[in-house]
mmCIF file of C-alpha atoms in Angstrom:
data_model
loop_
_atom_site.group_PDB
_atom_site.id
_atom_site.type_symbol
_atom_site.label_atom_id
_atom_site.label_comp_id
_atom_site.label_asym_id
_atom_site.label_seq_id
_atom_site.Cartn_x
_atom_site.Cartn_y
_atom_site.Cartn_z
ATOM 1 C CA MET A 63 -11.747 -7.457 9.694
ATOM 2 C CA LYS A 64 -14.513 -7.915 7.653
ATOM 3 C CA THR A 65 -14.731 -9.157 3.938
ATOM 4 C CA PRO A 66 -15.504 -6.198 1.622
ATOM 5 C CA PRO A 67 -18.304 -6.557 -0.784
ATOM 6 C CA ARG A 68 -17.074 -8.346 -3.778
ATOM 7 C CA ILE A 69 -18.118 -5.024 -5.933
ATOM 8 C CA VAL A 70 -15.604 -3.073 -3.579
ATOM 9 C CA ILE A 71 -12.612 -5.790 -4.230
ATOM 10 C CA GLN A 72 -13.368 -5.783 -7.815
ATOM 11 C CA ALA A 73 -13.197 -1.671 -7.582
ATOM 12 C CA MET A 74 -9.986 -1.761 -6.103
ATOM 13 C CA LEU A 75 -8.697 -4.635 -8.609
ATOM 14 C CA GLU A 76 -9.792 -2.468 -11.668
ATOM 15 C CA LEU A 77 -8.044 0.517 -9.988
ATOM 16 C CA GLN A 78 -4.748 -1.355 -9.517
ATOM 17 C CA ALA A 79 -5.106 -2.624 -13.111
ATOM 18 C CA GLY A 80 -5.532 0.806 -14.750
ATOM 19 C CA MET A 81 -2.487 2.102 -12.573
ATOM 20 C CA ASN A 82 -0.264 -1.035 -13.925
ATOM 21 C CA SER A 83 -1.471 -0.094 -17.306
ATOM 22 C CA LYS A 84 -0.277 3.429 -17.220
ATOM 23 C CA ILE A 85 3.066 2.084 -16.223
ATOM 24 C CA ASN A 86 3.272 -0.544 -18.813
ATOM 25 C CA THR A 87 0.230 -1.627 -21.007
ATOM 26 C CA ASN A 88 1.776 -5.044 -21.360
ATOM 27 C CA TRP A 89 2.332 -5.304 -17.529
ATOM 28 C CA LEU A 90 0.204 -8.691 -17.109
ATOM 29 C CA ASN A 91 3.204 -10.334 -19.320
ATOM 30 C CA ALA A 92 6.516 -8.356 -17.837
ATOM 31 C CA ASN A 93 6.835 -10.731 -15.003
ATOM 32 C CA TYR A 94 6.836 -7.807 -12.452
ATOM 33 C CA PRO A 95 8.041 -9.299 -9.057
ATOM 34 C CA PHE A 96 5.010 -7.558 -7.171
ATOM 35 C CA LEU A 97 5.528 -9.538 -4.304
ATOM 36 C CA ARG A 98 9.285 -8.281 -4.088
ATOM 37 C CA ALA A 99 8.158 -5.184 -3.943
ATOM 38 C CA ALA A 100 5.455 -6.033 -0.826
ATOM 39 C CA LEU A 101 8.548 -7.652 0.613
ATOM 40 C CA VAL A 102 10.541 -4.282 0.499
ATOM 41 C CA GLU A 103 7.562 -2.297 1.945
ATOM 42 C CA SER A 104 7.125 -4.889 4.853
ATOM 43 C CA VAL A 105 10.703 -4.246 6.060
ATOM 44 C CA GLU A 106 10.212 -0.493 5.815
ATOM 45 C CA ALA A 107 7.122 -1.099 7.881
ATOM 46 C CA LEU A 108 9.363 -2.793 10.510
ATOM 47 C CA GLU A 109 11.608 0.240 10.299
ATOM 48 C CA HIS A 110 9.032 2.445 11.252
ATOM 49 C CA TYR A 111 7.439 0.435 13.970
ATOM 50 C CA GLY A 112 11.024 0.113 15.597
ATOM 51 C CA TRP A 113 12.530 -2.995 16.165
ATOM 52 C CA LYS A 114 16.185 -2.153 17.285
ATOM 53 C CA TRP A 115 16.793 -3.321 21.219
ATOM 54 C CA TRP A 116 19.982 -0.861 21.451
ATOM 55 C CA LYS A 117 18.075 2.707 21.043
ATOM 56 C CA SER A 118 14.811 4.120 21.979
ATOM 57 C CA GLN A 119 12.339 3.877 19.296
ATOM 58 C CA LYS A 120 8.666 5.013 19.176
ATOM 59 C CA PRO A 121 6.300 3.246 16.480
ATOM 60 C CA ASP A 122 5.231 5.644 14.245
ATOM 61 C CA ILE A 123 1.679 3.974 13.262
ATOM 62 C CA SER A 124 0.800 6.561 10.783
ATOM 63 C CA GLN A 125 3.669 5.651 8.623
ATOM 64 C CA VAL A 126 3.208 1.664 9.315
ATOM 65 C CA ARG A 127 -0.351 2.586 7.970
ATOM 66 C CA ILE A 128 0.924 3.877 4.911
ATOM 67 C CA GLU A 129 3.324 1.062 4.080
ATOM 68 C CA LEU A 130 0.510 -1.411 4.623
ATOM 69 C CA ILE A 131 -1.865 0.239 2.017
ATOM 70 C CA ASP A 132 1.596 0.152 -0.381
ATOM 71 C CA ILE A 133 1.686 -3.289 0.368
ATOM 72 C CA TRP A 134 -1.912 -3.798 -0.496
ATOM 73 C CA HIS A 135 -1.249 -2.231 -4.110
ATOM 74 C CA PHE A 136 1.206 -4.980 -4.777
ATOM 75 C CA VAL A 137 -0.783 -7.885 -3.182
ATOM 76 C CA LEU A 138 -3.732 -7.149 -5.598
ATOM 77 C CA SER A 139 -1.502 -6.888 -8.770
ATOM 78 C CA HIS A 140 -0.028 -10.320 -7.583
ATOM 79 C CA TYR A 141 -3.650 -11.703 -7.537
ATOM 80 C CA LEU A 142 -4.303 -10.310 -10.849
ATOM 81 C CA VAL A 143 -1.430 -11.649 -12.505
ATOM 82 C CA THR A 144 -2.050 -14.993 -11.064
ATOM 83 C CA GLU A 145 -5.711 -14.625 -12.448
ATOM 84 C CA CYS A 146 -4.133 -13.790 -15.895
ATOM 85 C CA GLY A 147 -5.994 -10.175 -15.508
ATOM 86 C CA ASN A 148 -9.410 -11.570 -14.876
ATOM 87 C CA ILE A 149 -10.673 -9.370 -12.160
ATOM 88 C CA SER A 150 -13.901 -11.467 -11.467
ATOM 89 C CA LYS A 151 -11.547 -14.411 -10.812
ATOM 90 C CA ALA A 152 -9.210 -12.312 -8.767
ATOM 91 C CA ALA A 153 -11.974 -10.869 -6.661
ATOM 92 C CA ILE A 154 -13.446 -14.399 -6.063
ATOM 93 C CA LYS A 155 -9.919 -15.513 -5.129
ATOM 94 C CA ILE A 156 -9.110 -12.789 -2.420
ATOM 95 C CA GLU A 157 -12.738 -13.509 -0.731
ATOM 96 C CA ASN A 158 -11.793 -16.963 -0.357
ATOM 97 C CA ASP A 159 -8.233 -16.119 1.277
ATOM 98 C CA TRP A 160 -9.920 -13.376 3.286
ATOM 99 C CA ASP A 161 -12.011 -15.782 4.767
ATOM 100 C CA SER A 162 -9.421 -18.568 5.310
ATOM 101 C CA ARG A 163 -7.629 -19.371 8.681
ATOM 102 C CA PRO A 164 -5.382 -16.808 9.891
ATOM 103 C CA ASP A 165 -2.499 -19.266 10.042
ATOM 104 C CA ILE A 166 0.548 -19.501 8.016
ATOM 105 C CA TYR A 167 2.624 -22.479 7.312
ATOM 106 C CA PHE A 168 6.220 -21.675 6.674
ATOM 107 C CA ASP A 169 9.510 -23.140 7.186
ATOM 108 C CA GLY A 170 7.933 -26.398 8.303
ATOM 109 C CA ARG A 171 5.690 -25.529 10.964
ATOM 110 C CA GLN A 172 2.361 -23.794 11.454
ATOM 111 C CA HIS A 173 2.304 -20.046 12.756
ATOM 112 C CA ILE A 174 -0.925 -18.788 14.547
ATOM 113 C CA SER A 175 -1.188 -15.117 13.810
ATOM 114 C CA SER A 176 -2.765 -14.505 17.254
ATOM 115 C CA GLU A 177 0.284 -15.888 18.990
ATOM 116 C CA LEU A 178 2.542 -13.363 17.157
ATOM 117 C CA ASP A 179 3.550 -9.656 18.146
ATOM 118 C CA PHE A 180 3.278 -7.084 15.524
ATOM 119 C CA ARG A 181 6.874 -7.222 14.482
ATOM 120 C CA GLU A 182 6.796 -11.129 13.942
ATOM 121 C CA LYS A 183 3.919 -10.597 12.074
ATOM 122 C CA LEU A 184 5.739 -8.139 9.769
ATOM 123 C CA GLU A 185 8.825 -10.920 9.534
ATOM 124 C CA LEU A 186 6.787 -13.732 8.843
ATOM 125 C CA MET A 187 4.887 -11.510 6.197
ATOM 126 C CA ALA A 188 7.956 -10.499 4.454
ATOM 127 C CA ALA A 189 9.286 -14.272 4.417
ATOM 128 C CA SER A 190 6.308 -15.059 2.883
ATOM 129 C CA PHE A 191 6.473 -12.329 0.146
ATOM 130 C CA ALA A 192 10.286 -13.263 -0.528
ATOM 131 C CA VAL A 193 8.962 -17.098 -1.504
ATOM 132 C CA ARG A 194 6.409 -15.595 -3.681
ATOM 133 C CA LYS A 195 3.215 -16.332 -1.587
ATOM 134 C CA PRO A 196 0.684 -13.473 -0.741
ATOM 135 C CA ALA A 197 0.256 -13.860 2.955
ATOM 136 C CA LEU A 198 -3.157 -12.101 2.946
ATOM 137 C CA PRO A 199 -4.178 -13.567 6.588
ATOM 138 C CA LEU A 200 -0.851 -11.573 7.935
ATOM 139 C CA LEU A 201 -1.726 -8.455 6.239
ATOM 140 C CA LEU A 202 -5.523 -8.548 7.289
ATOM 141 C CA ALA A 203 -4.077 -9.038 11.118
ATOM 142 C CA LEU A 204 -1.700 -6.409 10.510
ATOM 143 C CA PHE A 205 -4.787 -3.981 9.266
ATOM 144 C CA ASP A 206 -6.637 -4.893 12.601
ATOM 145 C CA ALA A 207 -3.647 -4.168 14.757
ATOM 146 C CA CYS A 208 -3.243 -0.671 13.059
ATOM 147 C CA GLU A 209 -6.926 -0.135 13.273
ATOM 148 C CA ILE A 210 -7.808 -0.054 9.360
ATOM 149 C CA SER A 211 -11.185 -0.862 8.968
ATOM 150 C CA THR A 212 -12.584 -2.323 5.588
ATOM 151 C CA GLU A 213 -13.914 1.064 5.057
ATOM 152 C CA ASP A 214 -10.793 2.568 6.013
ATOM 153 C CA LEU A 215 -8.804 0.472 3.496
ATOM 154 C CA TYR A 216 -11.040 1.411 0.632
ATOM 155 C CA ILE A 217 -10.486 5.269 1.436
ATOM 156 C CA GLN A 218 -6.781 5.016 1.946
ATOM 157 C CA TYR A 219 -6.435 2.590 -1.091
ATOM 158 C CA VAL A 220 -8.129 4.960 -3.515
ATOM 159 C CA CYS A 221 -6.209 7.837 -2.009
ATOM 160 C CA LYS A 222 -2.811 6.396 -2.553
ATOM 161 C CA ASN A 223 -3.911 5.160 -6.140
ATOM 162 C CA VAL A 224 -4.775 8.768 -7.146
ATOM 163 C CA LEU A 225 -1.228 9.784 -5.895
ATOM 164 C CA ASN A 226 0.500 7.201 -7.745
ATOM 165 C CA HIS A 227 -1.416 8.632 -10.704
ATOM 166 C CA PHE A 228 -0.196 12.074 -9.636
ATOM 167 C CA ARG A 229 3.241 10.529 -9.589
ATOM 168 C CA GLN A 230 3.408 9.347 -13.061
ATOM 169 C CA ASP A 231 1.871 12.243 -14.646
ATOM 170 C CA HIS A 232 4.589 14.305 -13.210
ATOM 171 C CA GLY A 233 7.430 12.542 -14.084
ATOM 172 C CA TYR A 234 8.003 9.821 -11.688
ATOM 173 C CA ARG A 235 8.933 7.261 -14.088
ATOM 174 C CA THR A 236 11.396 9.367 -15.868
ATOM 175 C CA GLY A 237 12.859 11.041 -12.956
ATOM 176 C CA GLU A 238 11.427 14.638 -13.097
ATOM 177 C CA TYR A 239 9.350 14.096 -10.302
ATOM 178 C CA ARG A 240 10.397 15.446 -6.667
ATOM 179 C CA LYS A 241 8.844 12.927 -3.887
ATOM 180 C CA THR A 242 10.057 15.119 -1.134
ATOM 181 C CA TRP A 243 8.218 18.357 -0.828
ATOM 182 C CA ASP A 244 9.369 21.067 1.369
ATOM 183 C CA GLY A 245 11.265 18.326 3.725
ATOM 184 C CA ARG A 246 8.264 15.690 3.679
ATOM 185 C CA GLU A 247 7.190 12.703 1.612
ATOM 186 C CA ASP A 248 4.009 13.241 -0.682
ATOM 187 C CA ASN A 249 2.843 10.598 1.556
ATOM 188 C CA GLU A 250 2.599 13.030 4.280
ATOM 189 C CA HIS A 251 1.254 15.830 2.348
ATOM 190 C CA MET A 252 -1.645 13.176 0.866
ATOM 191 C CA GLN A 253 -2.667 12.049 4.658
ATOM 192 C CA GLU A 254 -2.920 15.866 5.527
ATOM 193 C CA LEU A 255 -4.887 16.891 2.532
ATOM 194 C CA ILE A 256 -7.193 13.858 2.974
ATOM 195 C CA GLU A 257 -8.370 15.544 6.522
ATOM 196 C CA ASP A 258 -9.719 18.466 4.942
ATOM 197 C CA LEU A 259 -11.862 16.424 2.127
ATOM 198 C CA ASP A 260 -15.169 14.686 2.021
ATOM 199 C CA SER A 261 -14.032 11.214 2.298
ATOM 200 C CA ALA A 262 -17.536 10.108 1.599
ATOM 201 C CA SER A 263 -17.880 12.182 -1.708
ATOM 202 C CA GLY A 264 -17.864 10.426 -4.798
ATOM 203 C CA SER A 265 -15.721 13.240 -6.219
ATOM 204 C CA LEU A 266 -13.119 12.077 -3.347
ATOM 205 C CA ALA A 267 -10.449 10.725 -6.265
ATOM 206 C CA GLN A 268 -10.504 14.022 -8.300
ATOM 207 C CA ASP A 269 -10.735 16.501 -5.327
ATOM 208 C CA LEU A 270 -7.648 14.834 -3.857
ATOM 209 C CA TYR A 271 -5.822 14.956 -7.434
ATOM 210 C CA ALA A 272 -6.586 18.681 -7.171
ATOM 211 C CA ALA A 273 -5.328 19.288 -3.734
ATOM 212 C CA LEU A 274 -2.262 17.294 -4.799
ATOM 213 C CA GLU A 275 -1.766 19.538 -7.639
ATOM 214 C CA LYS A 276 -2.357 22.639 -6.037
ATOM 215 C CA ARG A 277 0.493 22.325 -3.208
ATOM 216 C CA TYR A 278 2.863 20.637 -5.512
ATOM 217 C CA GLN A 279 2.860 23.457 -7.600
ATOM 218 C CA MET A 280 2.894 26.194 -4.758
ATOM 219 C CA LEU A 281 5.700 24.555 -3.339
ATOM 220 C CA SER A 282 7.597 23.873 -6.263
ATOM 221 C CA LYS A 283 7.344 27.768 -6.862
ATOM 222 C CA GLU A 284 8.339 28.611 -3.460
ATOM 223 C CA ARG A 285 11.477 26.553 -4.208
ATOM 224 C CA ARG A 286 12.410 28.200 -7.290
ATOM 225 C CA LEU A 287 12.026 31.566 -5.723
ATOM 226 C CA GLY A 288 14.370 30.287 -2.642
ATOM 227 C CA ASN A 289 16.820 29.624 -5.109
#
């Protein structure tokens, strides 16, 4: 997976800083465990991929991709905190880690990413997050395995950032927001709505927010009438 231009990395960092500030203006000093959140998302990705040998399971790659994009949000936040909110320094650090060897030293030995299967990559990434290491080479390897290109990463990140803003604007933190709409998670609705939008448009973020608003209000109205 090729390294994004620095301006793209900085754009994502700026969006992430804005989202974090929306939740808490003093987020840089709040000691939030961003990599703990990334750990939980990794386990959820493993659940979607399937790991149980005692039952039939088919990998749900679309949901795995969503979890990986969620992980990217928390990894960006980790880099921002590490660099005390300095977006330029965080972007340079991400660039350097992006181009580093795709190996992880953990638990006293070197793990070569190319020798691990998908589940093992997820496990090792989760373990790295547990000891507060960002494990970017493993995340990039998982992006590649799920056919998430650099361009896809940016588009999917922007779209999920919009959904996160939408959630906060509709009471996610205070408990009023319903994450499940008509029996499906809002992530699924978001993915469906993206397919009908022009991802190359400069107004993608605004168009997606408007589409989310329209569907959310429509399904909320139907639910009220059904009651």
